[in-house]
Coordinates of C-alpha atoms in Angstrom, one line a residue:
M234 CA 141.9 78.8 -47.5
K235 CA 143.2 81.1 -44.8
L236 CA 142.6 80.5 -41.1
V237 CA 142.2 83.9 -39.4
R238 CA 141.1 82.8 -35.9
K239 CA 140.3 79.6 -34.1
D240 CA 138.5 79.6 -30.7
I241 CA 137.5 76.1 -29.7
E242 CA 136.9 75.2 -26.0
K243 CA 137.7 71.9 -24.2
D244 CA 134.2 70.7 -24.7
N245 CA 134.8 71.1 -28.5
A246 CA 132.3 74.0 -28.8
G247 CA 133.6 77.2 -30.4
Q248 CA 134.1 79.1 -33.7
V249 CA 136.6 79.6 -36.5
T250 CA 137.1 82.5 -38.9
L251 CA 138.2 81.6 -42.4
V252 CA 138.8 83.3 -45.7
P253 CA 138.1 81.3 -48.9
E254 CA 140.8 82.2 -51.5
E255 CA 140.1 79.7 -54.3
P256 CA 137.0 78.2 -55.9
E257 CA 137.8 74.8 -54.3
D258 CA 137.7 76.4 -50.8
M259 CA 133.9 76.7 -51.3
W260 CA 133.8 72.9 -51.5
H261 CA 135.7 72.6 -48.3
T262 CA 133.3 75.1 -46.7
Y263 CA 130.3 73.1 -47.9
N264 CA 131.7 70.1 -46.0
L265 CA 132.3 72.2 -42.9
V266 CA 128.9 73.9 -42.6
Q267 CA 126.0 71.8 -41.2
V268 CA 122.4 72.5 -40.3
G269 CA 122.2 74.0 -36.8
D270 CA 125.5 75.8 -37.0
S271 CA 125.7 79.6 -36.9
L272 CA 127.3 81.5 -39.8
R273 CA 128.4 85.1 -39.6
A274 CA 129.3 86.8 -42.9
S275 CA 129.0 89.9 -45.1
T276 CA 126.0 89.9 -47.4
I277 CA 123.8 92.0 -49.6
R278 CA 120.2 92.8 -48.4
K279 CA 117.5 94.5 -50.3
V280 CA 116.0 97.1 -47.9
Q281 CA 112.8 99.1 -48.3
T282 CA 113.0 102.8 -47.3
E283 CA 110.2 105.4 -46.8
S284 CA 110.9 109.0 -47.5
S285 CA 109.4 112.0 -45.6
T286 CA 106.8 112.4 -48.4
G287 CA 105.6 108.8 -47.9
S288 CA 107.0 107.4 -51.1
V289 CA 108.5 103.9 -50.8
G290 CA 111.8 102.9 -52.4
S291 CA 114.2 100.0 -52.2
N292 CA 118.0 99.8 -52.3
R293 CA 120.6 97.2 -51.7
V294 CA 122.9 97.5 -48.7
R295 CA 125.9 95.5 -47.6
T296 CA 125.6 94.3 -44.0
T297 CA 127.0 91.5 -41.8
L298 CA 124.4 88.9 -40.6
T299 CA 124.6 85.9 -38.3
L300 CA 122.3 83.1 -39.4
C301 CA 121.2 79.8 -37.8
V302 CA 121.8 77.5 -40.8
E303 CA 118.8 75.7 -42.2
A304 CA 119.8 74.8 -45.7
I305 CA 123.1 74.6 -47.7
D306 CA 123.3 74.6 -51.5
F307 CA 126.5 74.0 -53.4
D308 CA 126.9 74.4 -57.2
S309 CA 129.9 72.1 -58.1
Q310 CA 130.4 73.5 -61.6
A311 CA 130.4 77.2 -60.6
C312 CA 131.9 76.5 -57.1
Q313 CA 129.3 78.7 -55.5
L314 CA 127.9 78.2 -52.0
R315 CA 124.6 79.6 -50.7
V316 CA 123.6 79.2 -47.0
K317 CA 120.0 79.9 -46.0
G318 CA 118.9 80.5 -42.4
T319 CA 117.2 82.8 -39.9
N320 CA 118.8 85.9 -38.4
I321 CA 119.8 85.3 -34.8
Q322 CA 121.6 88.6 -34.0
E323 CA 120.2 92.2 -33.9
N324 CA 120.7 94.1 -37.1
E325 CA 119.5 97.5 -38.3
Y326 CA 118.3 96.1 -41.6
V327 CA 117.1 92.6 -40.8
K328 CA 114.7 91.6 -38.0
M329 CA 115.4 88.7 -35.6
G330 CA 114.1 85.5 -37.0
A331 CA 113.9 86.8 -40.6
Y332 CA 115.1 84.5 -43.4
H333 CA 118.1 85.4 -45.5
T334 CA 120.4 83.6 -47.9
I335 CA 124.1 84.3 -47.8
E336 CA 126.2 83.6 -50.8
L337 CA 129.8 83.2 -49.5
E338 CA 132.3 85.2 -51.6
P339 CA 136.0 84.6 -52.3
N340 CA 138.4 86.7 -50.2
R341 CA 135.6 87.7 -47.8
Q342 CA 136.0 86.2 -44.3
F343 CA 133.2 84.3 -42.5
T344 CA 132.9 83.0 -39.0
L345 CA 131.4 79.5 -38.4
A346 CA 130.3 78.5 -34.9
K347 CA 129.4 75.0 -33.8
K348 CA 128.3 73.4 -30.5
Q349 CA 130.5 70.4 -31.4
W350 CA 133.6 70.4 -33.6
D351 CA 134.4 66.8 -34.5
S352 CA 137.8 65.4 -35.5
V353 CA 136.8 65.0 -39.2
V354 CA 135.8 68.7 -39.6
L355 CA 138.9 69.9 -37.8
E356 CA 141.1 67.8 -40.1
R357 CA 139.4 69.2 -43.2
I358 CA 140.2 72.7 -42.0
E359 CA 143.9 71.7 -41.6
Q360 CA 144.0 70.3 -45.1
A361 CA 142.2 73.3 -46.6
C362 CA 144.6 75.7 -45.1
D363 CA 147.7 73.7 -46.1
P364 CA 149.1 75.1 -49.4
A365 CA 150.5 71.7 -50.3
W366 CA 146.9 70.5 -50.9
S367 CA 146.4 72.7 -54.0
A368 CA 145.4 71.5 -57.5
D369 CA 148.2 69.5 -59.0
V370 CA 146.9 67.3 -61.9
A371 CA 145.2 68.1 -65.2
A372 CA 143.8 65.5 -67.6
V373 CA 142.7 65.3 -71.2
V374 CA 140.6 62.2 -71.6
M375 CA 139.9 61.7 -75.3
Q376 CA 138.8 59.6 -78.2
E377 CA 138.3 60.5 -81.8
G378 CA 135.7 63.4 -81.8
L379 CA 135.3 63.6 -78.0
A380 CA 137.5 65.1 -75.3
H381 CA 137.1 66.2 -71.7
I382 CA 139.6 68.6 -70.1
C383 CA 139.6 68.0 -66.3
L384 CA 141.3 69.4 -63.3
V385 CA 142.0 66.9 -60.6
T386 CA 142.4 68.7 -57.2
P387 CA 142.8 66.9 -53.9
S388 CA 139.0 67.3 -53.3
M389 CA 137.3 67.1 -56.6
T390 CA 137.5 66.4 -60.3
L391 CA 136.3 69.4 -62.2
T392 CA 135.4 69.2 -65.9
R393 CA 136.6 72.5 -67.4
A394 CA 135.7 71.9 -71.0
K395 CA 134.1 69.3 -73.3
V396 CA 135.1 69.2 -77.0
E397 CA 132.9 67.4 -79.5
V398 CA 133.5 67.3 -83.3
N399 CA 131.8 65.0 -85.8
I400 CA 134.5 63.0 -87.5
P401 CA 133.4 61.4 -90.9
R402 CA 134.6 57.9 -91.6
K403 CA 137.5 57.2 -93.8
R404 CA 136.4 56.4 -97.3
K405 CA 138.3 54.1 -99.7
G406 CA 140.8 56.3 -101.7
N407 CA 139.6 59.5 -100.0
C408 CA 140.6 60.4 -96.4
S409 CA 140.7 64.2 -96.8
Q410 CA 137.3 64.9 -95.0
H411 CA 138.3 62.6 -92.1
D412 CA 141.7 64.2 -91.8
R413 CA 140.5 67.8 -91.9
A414 CA 137.8 67.1 -89.2
L415 CA 140.4 65.3 -87.0
E416 CA 142.8 68.3 -87.4
R417 CA 140.0 70.7 -86.5
F418 CA 139.2 68.5 -83.4
Y419 CA 142.8 68.5 -82.3
E420 CA 143.1 72.2 -82.7
Q421 CA 140.0 72.8 -80.5
V422 CA 141.5 70.5 -77.8
V423 CA 144.8 72.4 -77.9
Q424 CA 142.9 75.7 -77.4
A425 CA 140.9 74.3 -74.5
I426 CA 144.1 73.1 -72.8
Q427 CA 145.7 76.5 -73.1
R428 CA 142.5 78.2 -71.9
H429 CA 141.8 76.0 -68.9
I430 CA 145.1 74.6 -67.6
H431 CA 147.4 76.7 -65.4
F432 CA 150.8 75.4 -66.3
D433 CA 152.5 77.1 -63.4
V434 CA 150.3 75.2 -60.9
V435 CA 149.9 71.7 -62.3
K436 CA 152.6 69.1 -61.9
C437 CA 151.4 66.8 -64.6
I438 CA 149.0 66.7 -67.5
L439 CA 147.6 63.3 -68.4
V440 CA 146.6 62.6 -72.0
A441 CA 144.5 59.5 -71.9
S442 CA 142.8 57.7 -74.8
P443 CA 142.2 54.3 -76.4
G444 CA 144.4 53.2 -79.3
F445 CA 146.8 55.7 -80.9
V446 CA 144.7 58.8 -80.4
R447 CA 146.9 60.3 -77.6
E448 CA 150.1 59.8 -79.6
Q449 CA 148.7 61.3 -82.7
F450 CA 147.2 64.3 -80.8
C451 CA 150.5 65.0 -78.9
D452 CA 152.5 64.8 -82.2
Y453 CA 150.1 67.3 -83.7
M454 CA 150.1 69.6 -80.7
F455 CA 153.9 69.9 -80.5
Q456 CA 154.4 70.1 -84.2
Q457 CA 152.0 73.1 -84.2
A458 CA 153.8 74.5 -81.1
V459 CA 157.1 74.5 -83.0
K460 CA 155.6 76.0 -86.1
T461 CA 153.9 78.9 -84.1
D462 CA 156.7 79.2 -81.6
N463 CA 154.2 78.5 -78.7
K464 CA 156.6 78.7 -75.8
L465 CA 153.9 77.9 -73.2
L466 CA 153.5 74.4 -74.6
L467 CA 157.1 73.8 -75.5
E468 CA 158.4 74.8 -72.1
N469 CA 155.9 72.5 -70.4
R470 CA 156.3 69.5 -72.7
S471 CA 157.8 67.3 -70.0
K472 CA 154.6 67.7 -67.9
F473 CA 152.5 65.8 -70.5
L474 CA 152.2 62.1 -69.8
Q475 CA 150.5 59.7 -72.2
V476 CA 148.4 56.9 -70.7
H477 CA 145.7 54.4 -71.8
A478 CA 142.0 54.9 -71.2
S479 CA 139.1 52.9 -72.6
S480 CA 137.2 56.0 -73.9
G481 CA 137.0 59.8 -73.9
H482 CA 134.4 59.9 -71.2
K483 CA 135.1 61.4 -67.7
Y484 CA 134.7 58.0 -65.9
S485 CA 137.8 56.7 -67.8
L486 CA 139.9 59.1 -65.8
K487 CA 140.0 56.4 -63.0
E488 CA 141.9 54.0 -65.3
A489 CA 144.4 56.7 -66.2
L490 CA 145.0 57.5 -62.5
C491 CA 145.5 53.8 -61.8
D492 CA 148.3 53.5 -64.4
P493 CA 151.6 52.6 -62.5
T494 CA 153.5 55.3 -64.4
V495 CA 151.0 57.9 -63.3
A496 CA 150.9 56.6 -59.7
S497 CA 154.7 57.0 -59.4
R498 CA 154.6 60.5 -60.8
L499 CA 151.7 61.5 -58.6
S500 CA 152.7 59.5 -55.5
D501 CA 152.3 62.5 -53.2
T502 CA 148.8 63.5 -54.3
K503 CA 145.6 62.7 -52.5
A504 CA 143.7 61.8 -55.7
A505 CA 146.2 59.1 -56.6
A506 CA 146.1 57.7 -53.0
E507 CA 142.3 57.4 -53.1
V508 CA 142.4 55.6 -56.4
K509 CA 145.1 53.2 -55.2
A510 CA 143.2 52.5 -52.0
L511 CA 140.0 51.7 -53.9
D512 CA 142.0 49.5 -56.4
D513 CA 143.5 47.6 -53.4
F514 CA 140.1 47.0 -51.9
Y515 CA 138.7 45.6 -55.2
K516 CA 141.7 43.3 -55.5
M517 CA 141.3 42.1 -51.9
L518 CA 137.6 41.5 -52.5
Q519 CA 138.4 39.4 -55.5
H520 CA 141.3 37.3 -54.0
E521 CA 140.7 37.4 -50.2
P522 CA 137.0 38.3 -49.6
D523 CA 137.4 37.6 -45.8
R524 CA 139.6 40.7 -45.7
A525 CA 137.4 43.2 -47.6
F526 CA 134.1 44.4 -46.2
Y527 CA 131.7 47.2 -47.1
G528 CA 128.5 48.5 -45.4
L529 CA 128.4 50.3 -42.1
K530 CA 127.4 47.3 -39.9
Q531 CA 130.0 45.0 -41.3
V532 CA 132.8 47.6 -41.1
E533 CA 131.8 48.5 -37.5
K534 CA 132.0 44.8 -36.5
A535 CA 135.4 44.5 -38.1
N536 CA 136.5 47.6 -36.2
E537 CA 135.3 46.0 -32.9
A538 CA 137.7 43.1 -33.7
M539 CA 140.5 45.8 -34.3
A540 CA 140.9 44.2 -37.7
I541 CA 140.8 47.4 -39.9
D542 CA 144.0 48.2 -41.7
T543 CA 142.5 50.8 -44.1
L544 CA 139.1 52.5 -43.8
L545 CA 137.6 54.0 -47.0
I546 CA 134.8 56.4 -46.4
S547 CA 133.0 59.0 -48.5
D548 CA 132.9 62.6 -47.3
E549 CA 129.2 62.8 -48.1
L550 CA 128.4 60.6 -45.1
F551 CA 129.7 63.5 -42.8
R552 CA 127.1 65.8 -44.4
H553 CA 124.2 63.6 -43.1
Q554 CA 121.4 65.7 -41.6
D555 CA 120.9 63.4 -38.6
V556 CA 123.4 64.3 -35.9
A557 CA 123.5 60.8 -34.4
T558 CA 124.2 59.1 -37.7
R559 CA 127.0 61.7 -38.5
S560 CA 128.5 61.1 -35.1
R561 CA 128.5 57.3 -35.7
Y562 CA 130.7 57.8 -38.8
V563 CA 133.0 60.2 -36.8
R564 CA 133.4 57.6 -34.0
L565 CA 134.3 55.0 -36.6
V566 CA 137.0 57.2 -38.1
D567 CA 138.4 58.1 -34.6
S568 CA 138.4 54.5 -33.5
V569 CA 140.3 53.2 -36.6
K570 CA 142.9 55.9 -36.1
E571 CA 143.3 54.9 -32.4
N572 CA 143.9 51.3 -33.5
A573 CA 146.7 52.5 -35.8
G574 CA 144.6 52.1 -39.0
T575 CA 144.8 54.3 -42.0
V576 CA 141.7 56.4 -42.9
R577 CA 141.1 57.6 -46.5
I578 CA 138.2 60.1 -46.8
F579 CA 137.1 60.1 -50.4
S580 CA 135.7 63.1 -52.1
S581 CA 132.2 62.5 -53.6
L582 CA 133.2 64.8 -56.5
H583 CA 136.1 62.4 -57.5
V584 CA 135.5 59.5 -59.8
S585 CA 136.8 57.1 -57.1
G586 CA 134.4 58.7 -54.6
E587 CA 131.5 58.1 -56.9
Q588 CA 132.5 54.4 -57.1
L589 CA 132.8 54.1 -53.3
S590 CA 129.3 55.7 -52.9
Q591 CA 128.0 52.7 -54.9
L592 CA 129.5 50.5 -52.2
T593 CA 127.4 52.2 -49.5
G594 CA 130.1 54.9 -49.0
V595 CA 132.1 52.9 -46.4
A596 CA 134.5 50.0 -46.9
A597 CA 137.5 48.5 -45.2
I598 CA 140.6 46.4 -46.0
L599 CA 141.4 44.2 -43.0
R600 CA 144.7 43.2 -41.4
F601 CA 143.6 39.6 -41.0
P602 CA 140.6 37.5 -42.2
V603 CA 137.4 37.7 -40.1
P604 CA 135.5 34.7 -41.6
E605 CA 132.7 34.8 -39.0
L606 CA 131.7 38.2 -40.3
S607 CA 131.5 36.8 -43.8
D608 CA 129.4 33.9 -42.5
Q609 CA 127.0 36.4 -40.8
E610 CA 126.7 38.3 -44.1
D611 CA 125.9 35.1 -46.0
D612 CA 123.3 34.1 -43.3
S613 CA 121.6 37.5 -43.5
S614 CA 121.4 37.3 -47.3
S615 CA 120.0 33.8 -47.2
E616 CA 117.3 34.9 -44.7
E617 CA 116.3 37.7 -47.1
D618 CA 115.9 35.1 -49.9

């Protein structure tokens, strides 16, 4: 993402002009745009024209519109963002108050204006415009006959390809059908890796599986690379890292990212930091439950006691339609930072973010036990019973 201009007043009203450069920038933009904002961008509009003879025709024209945002739609697989709203600025093709949907395009700038720019949104702009926050991890999560090729960016986990091949069982004295199907499966996975992974961008490619599947696959891949003189694979051999996962499904990626070998290799990536924070929370919940809380009310009470060491919060909470509720989450984040706590904002498109959402989307690891809060929680649950 490229920041072209930033005009924000002391009262936090103002506008920014940005240029999305990569598909992931659309995800950042989705988290910036809120209902009630005004968005100015180039768009295509179908316009009806009437000739001197009275015949009516229509043609598509490119024009720049300013909309008051009413609805936002994001397609996570295609990384496309559509913003619907009413026109609030005079235009030769579109009447004031007329509805229009702008599909934001890569490498075309847009201007977003808000009455109130909060700290969470401003921090996201900083992260989106920092080149260090680019995609850095790829993963192949596999089992016999099933593989997912994923890209793990700082903001989301994207499934780029799914490979499925039916592998017949080994029969006594005859394994040829099984071996041929397995070889065909491995070959399709190798092709998917070369098609979807940009080796000049990623730091590391995780190959995760149960049993010996990962070792057998990597042996096959590099034997074939030597035979065919595939320089792309051979030159990037050091980037492949084999780790354990319980299955070939996407959710097993969390286990792979938790692996200590992976954590040390990816110590500077946001995805690994999120996974570690969630892992630390679960361990604390198991061993010292007085120092691990989740749910907004409980976390807010812990914050009032200045007890929060690490706040875990999902980015989907900042997309809440109700301004007062959204502001409540922003105040919590600001307060934790003021009290020297660490804030981890989880992407709802990451595996770890999906898990945090199941815990209400907000959780905290505390500096010291706050048993009275746990007692209140127990009392409230017994009253419900």
